Coordinates of C-alpha atoms in Angstrom, one line a residue:
M28 CA -70.9 -3.4 -26.9
S29 CA -70.0 0.0 -28.3
A30 CA -67.3 0.5 -30.9
A31 CA -65.5 2.7 -28.5
V32 CA -65.1 -0.1 -26.1
E33 CA -64.4 -2.7 -28.7
N34 CA -61.5 -0.7 -30.2
F35 CA -60.1 0.6 -26.9
T36 CA -56.3 -0.1 -27.2
V37 CA -54.4 -0.3 -24.0
R38 CA -50.8 0.8 -24.3
D39 CA -48.1 0.8 -21.6
T40 CA -49.2 1.2 -18.0
Q41 CA -47.6 4.3 -16.7
V42 CA -47.0 4.8 -13.0
N43 CA -45.8 8.3 -12.2
G44 CA -47.0 11.7 -11.0
H45 CA -50.1 11.4 -8.9
G46 CA -51.7 8.1 -10.1
S47 CA -51.6 5.1 -12.4
K48 CA -52.7 5.9 -15.9
L49 CA -54.3 3.6 -18.6
N50 CA -54.3 5.3 -22.0
G51 CA -54.4 8.7 -20.4
S52 CA -57.2 7.9 -17.9
A53 CA -56.5 7.7 -14.3
A54 CA -56.8 4.2 -12.9
Q55 CA -58.6 4.1 -9.5
V56 CA -58.0 1.4 -7.0
N57 CA -60.7 1.0 -4.3
G58 CA -62.0 4.4 -5.1
A59 CA -58.7 6.1 -4.4
S60 CA -55.8 7.1 -6.6
T61 CA -52.9 4.7 -6.8
A62 CA -49.8 5.4 -4.7
Q63 CA -47.1 7.5 -6.4
L64 CA -43.9 6.4 -7.9
N65 CA -41.6 9.1 -9.4
G66 CA -38.4 9.4 -11.2
S67 CA -36.7 6.2 -12.3
S68 CA -38.6 3.9 -9.9
Q69 CA -41.1 1.9 -12.0
L70 CA -43.1 -1.2 -11.8
N71 CA -42.5 -3.7 -14.5
G72 CA -44.9 -6.5 -15.7
S73 CA -43.8 -9.0 -13.1
G74 CA -44.4 -6.6 -10.2
Q75 CA -40.7 -6.1 -9.5
L76 CA -39.2 -2.7 -8.5
N77 CA -36.4 -1.0 -10.4
G78 CA -34.7 2.1 -9.0
S79 CA -34.6 3.4 -5.4
A80 CA -38.1 3.0 -4.0
S81 CA -38.5 0.3 -1.4
A82 CA -39.5 -3.2 -2.5
Q83 CA -42.1 -3.4 0.2
S84 CA -44.0 -0.3 -0.9
A85 CA -43.8 -1.4 -4.6
S86 CA -45.2 -4.8 -3.7
S87 CA -48.1 -3.2 -1.9
L88 CA -48.8 -0.9 -4.8
W89 CA -48.7 -3.8 -7.2
D90 CA -51.1 -5.9 -5.1
A91 CA -53.5 -3.0 -4.6
Q92 CA -54.1 -2.5 -8.3
F93 CA -55.7 -5.9 -8.5
L94 CA -58.0 -5.8 -5.5
P95 CA -61.7 -5.4 -5.7
P96 CA -63.2 -2.5 -3.8
P97 CA -64.1 -3.1 -0.2
L98 CA -67.6 -3.9 1.0
V99 CA -69.2 -0.8 2.6
L100 CA -72.0 -1.4 5.1
E101 CA -73.4 0.6 8.0
D102 CA -72.5 -2.5 10.1
R103 CA -68.8 -2.3 9.6
A104 CA -68.1 -5.4 11.7
R105 CA -70.3 -7.5 9.4
A106 CA -68.6 -6.1 6.4
L107 CA -65.1 -7.0 7.7
K108 CA -66.3 -10.5 8.6
V109 CA -67.7 -11.0 5.1
Q110 CA -64.5 -9.8 3.5
S111 CA -62.5 -12.1 5.7
R112 CA -64.6 -15.1 4.8
L113 CA -64.2 -14.4 1.1
S114 CA -60.4 -13.6 1.3
G115 CA -59.4 -16.8 -0.5
L116 CA -61.2 -15.6 -3.6
V117 CA -59.2 -12.3 -3.7
V118 CA -56.1 -12.7 -5.9
C119 CA -53.4 -10.1 -5.3
G120 CA -50.7 -9.1 -7.8
A121 CA -48.1 -11.4 -6.4
T122 CA -50.3 -14.4 -6.6
L123 CA -51.4 -13.5 -10.1
S124 CA -47.7 -13.2 -11.2
R125 CA -47.2 -16.7 -9.9
V126 CA -50.2 -17.9 -12.0
G127 CA -48.6 -16.3 -15.0
E128 CA -45.2 -17.9 -14.4
T129 CA -46.9 -21.3 -14.0
F130 CA -49.0 -20.8 -17.1
S131 CA -45.8 -20.0 -19.1
R132 CA -44.0 -23.1 -17.9
E133 CA -47.0 -25.4 -18.7
L134 CA -47.3 -23.8 -22.1
E135 CA -43.7 -24.4 -22.9
R136 CA -43.9 -28.0 -21.7
G137 CA -47.0 -28.6 -23.8
L138 CA -45.3 -27.3 -26.9
R139 CA -42.4 -29.6 -26.3
Q140 CA -44.8 -32.5 -25.8
L141 CA -43.8 -33.0 -22.1
P142 CA -46.3 -33.7 -19.4
S143 CA -48.5 -30.5 -18.9
S144 CA -52.0 -29.6 -18.1
L145 CA -52.1 -27.5 -21.3
Q146 CA -52.7 -29.5 -24.4
M147 CA -51.1 -27.0 -26.8
E148 CA -52.6 -28.6 -29.8
N149 CA -51.3 -27.9 -33.3
T150 CA -54.3 -27.0 -35.4
Y151 CA -52.3 -27.0 -38.7
V152 CA -54.0 -23.7 -39.6
P153 CA -50.9 -22.1 -41.3
E154 CA -52.2 -18.6 -42.0
L155 CA -55.2 -16.2 -41.4
P156 CA -57.5 -14.4 -43.9
D157 CA -55.7 -12.0 -46.2
G158 CA -58.7 -10.7 -48.2
T159 CA -58.3 -13.1 -51.2
E160 CA -60.8 -15.7 -50.0
E161 CA -63.2 -16.7 -52.7
G162 CA -66.0 -19.2 -53.2
V163 CA -69.0 -20.9 -51.6
F164 CA -68.3 -23.0 -48.5
L165 CA -70.3 -25.1 -46.0
A166 CA -69.8 -25.0 -42.3
L167 CA -71.0 -27.4 -39.6
D168 CA -70.9 -26.2 -36.0
L169 CA -71.2 -28.8 -33.3
G170 CA -70.7 -27.9 -29.7
G171 CA -74.0 -28.1 -27.8
T172 CA -77.5 -29.6 -27.9
N173 CA -78.3 -27.4 -31.0
F174 CA -76.0 -27.3 -33.9
R175 CA -76.0 -25.4 -37.2
V176 CA -75.3 -25.9 -40.9
L177 CA -74.1 -22.8 -42.7
L178 CA -73.6 -21.8 -46.3
L179 CA -71.2 -18.8 -46.8
E180 CA -70.2 -17.1 -50.0
L181 CA -67.0 -15.1 -50.0
S182 CA -65.8 -12.6 -52.6
S183 CA -62.4 -10.9 -52.1
G184 CA -62.5 -11.9 -48.4
H185 CA -65.9 -10.3 -47.9
L186 CA -69.0 -12.3 -46.8
V187 CA -71.6 -11.7 -49.5
R188 CA -74.1 -14.4 -48.7
E189 CA -75.0 -16.4 -45.7
K190 CA -77.6 -19.1 -45.0
V191 CA -78.0 -20.8 -41.6
K192 CA -80.2 -23.6 -40.4
Q193 CA -80.3 -24.9 -36.8
Y194 CA -81.0 -28.5 -35.8
H195 CA -81.6 -30.0 -32.4
I196 CA -79.7 -33.1 -31.1
S197 CA -81.8 -35.3 -28.9
D198 CA -80.7 -36.8 -25.6
S199 CA -80.5 -40.3 -27.1
L200 CA -78.1 -39.1 -29.8
R201 CA -75.9 -37.2 -27.3
I202 CA -75.3 -40.3 -25.2
G203 CA -75.8 -43.1 -27.8
P204 CA -73.4 -44.6 -30.3
G205 CA -71.1 -42.1 -31.9
E206 CA -71.9 -43.4 -35.4
D207 CA -75.6 -42.6 -34.9
L208 CA -74.7 -39.0 -34.0
F209 CA -72.5 -38.5 -37.1
N210 CA -75.1 -40.1 -39.4
F211 CA -77.6 -37.6 -38.0
L212 CA -75.2 -34.7 -38.8
A213 CA -74.9 -36.0 -42.4
D214 CA -78.7 -36.2 -42.6
C215 CA -78.9 -32.6 -41.6
V216 CA -76.3 -31.5 -44.2
Q217 CA -78.4 -33.4 -46.8
D218 CA -81.6 -31.7 -45.6
F219 CA -79.9 -28.3 -45.7
L220 CA -78.6 -28.8 -49.3
H221 CA -82.0 -30.1 -50.4
C222 CA -83.7 -27.0 -49.1
E223 CA -81.1 -24.8 -50.9
G224 CA -81.3 -26.9 -54.2
M225 CA -77.6 -27.7 -54.0
E226 CA -77.6 -31.5 -53.4
D227 CA -75.6 -32.1 -56.6
Q228 CA -73.1 -29.3 -56.1
E229 CA -69.4 -29.9 -55.2
L230 CA -68.6 -28.1 -51.9
S231 CA -65.9 -27.8 -49.3
L232 CA -66.9 -28.0 -45.6
G233 CA -65.4 -26.6 -42.5
F234 CA -66.3 -28.7 -39.4
T235 CA -66.3 -26.9 -36.1
F236 CA -66.0 -29.6 -33.4
S237 CA -65.9 -27.9 -30.1
F238 CA -64.5 -30.7 -27.9
P239 CA -60.9 -31.5 -27.0
M240 CA -59.2 -33.4 -29.8
R241 CA -55.8 -34.5 -31.0
Q242 CA -55.3 -33.2 -34.5
H243 CA -53.2 -35.0 -37.2
S244 CA -53.7 -32.4 -39.9
I245 CA -55.9 -29.5 -40.8
S246 CA -58.6 -31.9 -41.8
S247 CA -58.0 -34.8 -39.4
G248 CA -58.3 -35.3 -35.6
E249 CA -59.6 -37.6 -32.9
L250 CA -61.7 -36.9 -29.9
L251 CA -59.8 -36.9 -26.6
T252 CA -62.8 -36.5 -24.3
W253 CA -66.5 -35.6 -24.6
T254 CA -67.5 -32.6 -22.5
K255 CA -70.8 -30.7 -21.8
S256 CA -73.7 -33.0 -22.2
F257 CA -72.2 -35.5 -24.7
C258 CA -71.0 -39.0 -24.0
C259 CA -71.3 -41.0 -27.2
S260 CA -69.8 -44.5 -27.2
G261 CA -67.5 -46.1 -29.7
M262 CA -65.4 -42.9 -30.4
R263 CA -62.1 -43.9 -28.9
G264 CA -59.3 -43.4 -31.5
V265 CA -61.8 -42.4 -34.1
D266 CA -61.0 -39.6 -36.6
V267 CA -64.1 -37.4 -36.3
A268 CA -63.5 -35.7 -39.7
A269 CA -63.2 -39.1 -41.4
L270 CA -66.3 -40.4 -39.7
L271 CA -68.3 -37.4 -40.9
Q272 CA -66.8 -37.8 -44.4
R273 CA -68.0 -41.5 -44.5
S274 CA -71.4 -40.5 -43.5
L275 CA -71.6 -37.7 -46.1
D276 CA -70.3 -40.1 -48.8
A277 CA -72.9 -42.7 -47.9
R278 CA -75.6 -40.2 -48.8
G279 CA -74.0 -39.5 -52.2
L280 CA -73.2 -35.9 -51.3
R281 CA -70.3 -34.2 -53.1
V282 CA -69.1 -32.5 -49.9
T283 CA -65.5 -32.7 -48.8
V284 CA -64.5 -32.1 -45.1
Q285 CA -61.7 -29.7 -45.8
V286 CA -61.1 -28.4 -42.3
L287 CA -61.5 -29.6 -38.7
L288 CA -61.2 -27.0 -35.9
N289 CA -62.8 -25.9 -32.6
D290 CA -64.7 -22.7 -31.8
T291 CA -61.7 -20.9 -30.4
T292 CA -59.6 -21.4 -33.6
G293 CA -62.7 -20.3 -35.6
T294 CA -62.9 -17.1 -33.5
L295 CA -59.3 -16.3 -34.3
V296 CA -59.9 -16.8 -38.0
A297 CA -63.2 -14.8 -38.0
G298 CA -61.6 -12.0 -36.0
A299 CA -58.6 -11.8 -38.4
R300 CA -61.1 -11.0 -41.2
L301 CA -62.1 -7.9 -39.2
D302 CA -58.6 -6.9 -38.0
P303 CA -55.4 -8.2 -39.6
D304 CA -53.5 -7.8 -36.3
V305 CA -55.6 -10.5 -34.6
G306 CA -53.1 -13.1 -33.2
I307 CA -55.0 -14.4 -30.1
A308 CA -58.6 -15.6 -29.7
V309 CA -60.4 -16.3 -26.4
I310 CA -63.8 -17.9 -25.7
M311 CA -65.4 -16.6 -22.5
G312 CA -68.8 -18.2 -22.5
T313 CA -70.2 -21.4 -20.9
G314 CA -66.6 -22.6 -20.9
S315 CA -63.3 -20.9 -21.7
N316 CA -60.3 -21.5 -24.0
G317 CA -57.7 -19.6 -25.9
C318 CA -55.5 -20.0 -29.0
Y319 CA -52.8 -17.9 -30.6
V320 CA -50.4 -17.7 -33.5
E321 CA -47.1 -19.4 -32.7
R322 CA -43.9 -19.7 -34.7
A323 CA -43.9 -23.1 -36.4
E324 CA -40.3 -23.8 -35.3
R325 CA -41.4 -23.8 -31.6
V326 CA -44.1 -26.5 -32.1
S327 CA -42.9 -30.1 -31.7
H328 CA -46.1 -31.9 -32.8
W329 CA -46.2 -32.2 -36.6
E330 CA -47.8 -35.0 -38.5
A331 CA -47.9 -33.2 -41.9
A332 CA -45.3 -31.5 -44.1
H333 CA -44.6 -28.0 -42.9
E334 CA -41.5 -26.8 -44.7
R335 CA -43.2 -23.7 -46.0
V336 CA -45.1 -23.0 -42.8
R337 CA -43.8 -20.0 -40.8
D338 CA -46.6 -19.6 -38.2
V339 CA -49.3 -21.9 -37.0
V340 CA -52.3 -21.5 -34.8
V341 CA -52.0 -23.4 -31.5
D342 CA -55.0 -24.4 -29.4
V343 CA -54.0 -24.0 -25.8
E344 CA -57.0 -25.8 -24.2
W345 CA -56.6 -23.7 -21.1
G346 CA -59.8 -24.9 -19.5
A347 CA -57.8 -27.8 -18.2
F348 CA -55.0 -25.6 -16.8
G349 CA -54.2 -26.9 -13.3
D350 CA -55.7 -30.4 -13.7
N351 CA -52.3 -31.6 -12.6
G352 CA -52.3 -29.6 -9.4
C353 CA -50.0 -26.8 -10.6
I354 CA -52.3 -24.0 -9.5
D355 CA -53.8 -25.6 -6.4
F356 CA -52.6 -22.5 -4.5
L357 CA -55.6 -20.7 -6.0
R358 CA -58.1 -23.3 -4.9
T359 CA -60.6 -22.4 -2.1
E360 CA -63.2 -24.4 -0.3
F361 CA -65.8 -22.8 -2.5
D362 CA -64.0 -24.0 -5.6
R363 CA -63.7 -27.5 -4.2
E364 CA -67.5 -27.6 -3.6
V365 CA -68.2 -26.5 -7.1
D366 CA -65.8 -29.0 -8.5
N367 CA -67.2 -31.9 -6.4
S368 CA -70.8 -31.2 -7.6
S369 CA -69.9 -30.8 -11.3
L370 CA -70.3 -33.5 -14.0
L371 CA -66.6 -33.5 -14.7
A372 CA -65.1 -33.5 -11.2
T373 CA -61.3 -33.1 -10.9
S374 CA -61.0 -31.8 -14.5
F375 CA -61.3 -28.5 -16.3
T376 CA -59.9 -26.8 -13.2
F377 CA -59.3 -23.4 -14.8
E378 CA -62.6 -23.3 -16.6
K379 CA -64.4 -23.6 -13.3
Y380 CA -62.8 -20.3 -12.2
I381 CA -64.0 -18.3 -15.2
G382 CA -66.6 -20.2 -17.2
G383 CA -70.2 -19.1 -17.2
K384 CA -71.4 -22.6 -16.5
Y385 CA -69.8 -22.3 -13.0
L386 CA -69.8 -18.7 -12.0
G387 CA -73.4 -18.8 -10.8
E388 CA -72.8 -21.9 -8.8
L389 CA -69.7 -20.4 -7.2
L390 CA -71.9 -17.4 -6.2
R391 CA -74.4 -19.7 -4.7
V392 CA -71.8 -21.7 -2.8
A393 CA -70.1 -18.6 -1.4
L394 CA -73.5 -17.1 -0.2
S395 CA -74.4 -20.4 1.4
A396 CA -71.1 -20.4 3.3
L397 CA -71.9 -16.9 4.5
A398 CA -75.3 -18.0 5.6
R399 CA -73.9 -20.9 7.6
D400 CA -71.7 -18.3 9.4
G401 CA -74.7 -16.0 10.1
L402 CA -73.5 -13.4 7.7
F403 CA -76.3 -13.9 5.1
P404 CA -80.1 -14.6 5.8
A405 CA -80.3 -18.0 4.0
P406 CA -78.6 -20.2 1.4
P407 CA -80.0 -19.6 -2.1
A408 CA -81.4 -22.7 -3.8
A409 CA -79.9 -22.0 -7.2
L410 CA -78.1 -19.1 -9.0
T411 CA -76.8 -18.8 -12.5
S412 CA -74.2 -16.7 -14.2
A413 CA -77.1 -14.5 -15.4
H414 CA -77.8 -13.7 -11.8
L415 CA -74.2 -12.8 -11.2
S416 CA -74.2 -10.4 -14.2
M417 CA -77.4 -8.9 -13.1
F418 CA -76.1 -8.3 -9.6
E419 CA -73.0 -6.6 -11.1
E420 CA -75.1 -4.5 -13.5
E421 CA -77.3 -3.2 -10.6
S422 CA -74.2 -2.6 -8.5
C423 CA -72.7 -0.5 -11.3
A424 CA -75.9 1.6 -11.3
G425 CA -75.9 1.9 -7.5
G426 CA -79.2 -0.1 -7.1
W427 CA -80.1 -3.1 -5.0
T428 CA -83.8 -3.9 -5.4
R429 CA -83.6 -6.3 -8.4
T430 CA -80.8 -8.2 -6.6
A431 CA -82.9 -8.4 -3.4
A432 CA -85.9 -9.7 -5.4
A433 CA -83.8 -12.4 -7.1
L434 CA -82.4 -13.5 -3.8
R435 CA -85.8 -13.6 -2.2
E436 CA -87.0 -15.9 -5.0
A437 CA -83.9 -18.1 -4.7
S438 CA -83.8 -18.4 -0.9
G439 CA -87.3 -17.7 0.3
A440 CA -85.8 -15.3 2.9
D441 CA -86.5 -11.6 3.6
I442 CA -83.6 -9.8 1.9
S443 CA -82.6 -6.3 3.2
R444 CA -80.6 -3.6 1.3
A445 CA -77.5 -4.7 3.3
D446 CA -78.0 -8.3 2.3
A447 CA -78.3 -7.4 -1.3
L448 CA -75.1 -5.4 -1.1
V449 CA -73.3 -8.4 0.4
A450 CA -74.5 -10.5 -2.5
Q451 CA -73.3 -7.9 -5.0
H452 CA -69.9 -7.8 -3.3
V453 CA -69.6 -11.6 -3.6
A454 CA -70.4 -11.3 -7.3
R455 CA -67.8 -8.5 -7.7
V456 CA -65.1 -10.6 -6.0
I457 CA -65.9 -13.7 -8.2
S458 CA -66.0 -11.5 -11.3
N459 CA -62.8 -9.8 -10.5
R460 CA -60.9 -13.1 -10.0
A461 CA -62.3 -14.4 -13.3
A462 CA -61.1 -11.3 -15.1
E463 CA -57.7 -11.5 -13.5
L464 CA -57.2 -15.1 -14.4
V465 CA -58.2 -14.8 -18.1
S466 CA -56.1 -11.6 -18.3
V467 CA -52.9 -13.2 -17.0
C468 CA -53.1 -15.9 -19.7
I469 CA -53.6 -13.3 -22.4
A470 CA -50.8 -11.2 -21.0
Q471 CA -48.4 -14.2 -21.1
L472 CA -49.3 -14.8 -24.8
L473 CA -48.8 -11.2 -25.7
R474 CA -45.3 -11.3 -24.1
R475 CA -44.5 -14.5 -25.9
M476 CA -45.6 -13.2 -29.3
G477 CA -43.7 -9.9 -28.9
R478 CA -45.5 -8.1 -31.7
A479 CA -45.9 -4.4 -32.1
R480 CA -49.6 -4.7 -31.6
V481 CA -52.0 -7.7 -31.2
A482 CA -55.7 -7.7 -31.5
V483 CA -57.4 -10.3 -29.2
A484 CA -60.6 -11.7 -30.7
V485 CA -63.1 -12.6 -28.0
D486 CA -66.4 -14.4 -28.2
G487 CA -68.8 -15.8 -25.6
S488 CA -71.7 -14.8 -23.4
V489 CA -69.7 -13.9 -20.3
F490 CA -67.6 -11.4 -22.4
K491 CA -70.6 -10.0 -24.1
R492 CA -73.1 -9.8 -21.2
H493 CA -71.1 -9.2 -18.1
P494 CA -71.1 -5.4 -17.4
R495 CA -67.6 -5.2 -16.0
I496 CA -65.6 -7.9 -17.5
Q497 CA -64.3 -6.1 -20.6
L498 CA -63.0 -3.0 -18.7
L499 CA -61.4 -5.2 -16.0
M500 CA -59.6 -7.2 -18.7
H501 CA -58.3 -4.0 -20.3
K502 CA -57.0 -2.9 -17.0
Y503 CA -55.4 -6.2 -15.9
I504 CA -53.8 -7.2 -19.2
A505 CA -52.2 -3.7 -19.4
L506 CA -50.8 -4.1 -15.9
L507 CA -49.5 -7.6 -16.6
A508 CA -48.1 -7.0 -20.1
P509 CA -46.8 -3.4 -20.2
H510 CA -45.1 -2.4 -23.5
H511 CA -47.3 -4.8 -25.4
P512 CA -50.2 -2.8 -27.0
F513 CA -53.4 -4.7 -27.6
T514 CA -57.0 -4.4 -28.5
L515 CA -59.9 -6.5 -27.3
L516 CA -62.1 -7.2 -30.3
G517 CA -65.6 -8.6 -30.0
A518 CA -65.8 -11.4 -32.7
E519 CA -69.2 -12.8 -33.4
D520 CA -69.8 -16.4 -34.5
G521 CA -66.3 -17.7 -34.9
S522 CA -67.6 -21.2 -34.6
G523 CA -69.7 -20.7 -37.8
K524 CA -68.0 -18.2 -40.0
G525 CA -64.5 -19.2 -38.8
S526 CA -64.7 -22.7 -40.1
A527 CA -65.9 -21.7 -43.5
L528 CA -63.2 -19.0 -43.7
T529 CA -60.6 -21.6 -42.7
A530 CA -61.9 -23.9 -45.5
A531 CA -61.3 -21.0 -47.9
I532 CA -57.8 -20.5 -46.5
A533 CA -57.0 -24.2 -46.9
A534 CA -58.2 -24.1 -50.5
R535 CA -56.0 -21.1 -51.2
V536 CA -52.9 -22.7 -49.5
A537 CA -53.4 -25.9 -51.4
A538 CA -53.7 -24.1 -54.7
R539 CA -50.5 -22.1 -54.0
N540 CA -48.6 -25.2 -53.0
S541 CA -49.7 -27.0 -56.1
S542 CA -48.6 -24.0 -58.2
L543 CA -45.2 -24.0 -56.5
A544 CA -44.7 -27.7 -56.9
S545 CA -45.4 -27.6 -60.6
A546 CA -43.2 -24.5 -61.2

């Protein structure tokens, strides 16, 4: 991603003159300029009209700015039928506003510890990097079948040395007793330190544990549910940081688990080292999640002293947004089929609309439905999010042959140019909805924070590899949160560097509090 795209700041969306403008560039909708609004008549972030223009025309304008371009085929009747079949996947401005309002309500309920599909977990991370971080720290990054041990040295907040070693977790460890898994993690830390000649050195460790958990402090938390390919037994009510600490102690290692966090929080911390205005972090990869900096007084869940804490990082866990049915109005037959065939049916509702693990399957399911209706040659056997990104990339370039070749391999059918264009349109509709939904959550957080500027740190394969997603997010966030300037910042390796940086922050805060207490 180019620096120009990374640092593109979207300011207020202006609707005047002869078109909608984003940072001085005309925003096009379906290839045509947006309808005009002049004088005092303006659209605000909720899609409401102020002034004298009619509410109906304003509503139409608002909706139009979120619609994907139409499918254009020589066979216009087929194009219209395809669009009609996919209409449930098209989210207009009014529906998106409803999603935002629902998200905001669930967020507030979660903060107040009322029933909500948003966990709103207090991470106990009280501040972000300020350039004074010093020392040598370990980081352990667990979230998939491969995990890493990292050694980072910081000087005045700058990373001056980094060592990384990757280890593979076998199937038997991922589904066996939890104690076996954590003993293996400790064995790997010991191996890493032996290779670096540091077995006898006293070190602080940041543990990135990328599974839903209930935190009790910055260095303590228990697993709520395994996800991905993990299902270790004996972990109910177990403090994962304490279990790791016991395993390290049993090996005689002088390593202290200083910090426990997930990859989203790590991305926020890592991003803040690059831009001090970072206040939101988003993961858009295999799964999706977000976190942000909240005022401490708004957070109900505290199990540690926080008299001196002004702000705290809150882990939203928005992958589960809608698990209680609150956004069922978005759900289509295609979504139901993807959910029913998933490993975690009826859970992680929101993640299944935007996560890379599910976008390819959603593309396959939609094309299969079109095939059953005689609108596509044959149902494809399997498609991945990489296929969806490739279809979109070729569509951007005006091509179709690579799309056709991939579909021939997946379906065994002869694929024409028109068939490839249909598949590219399905990919575009699915991608557009994913961008809209992650954008509305970010927009609500920007509104809630109310800062002069917020940088949003984003990591994950979908954000980095999808050819349209970043520009769509820029457009939609600006429409949904006008008057709230922001930047989307690509943040690499928050799950590794972020945990070590957080360990450094925890050490700094502890030293400061100790100094204040003795003063």
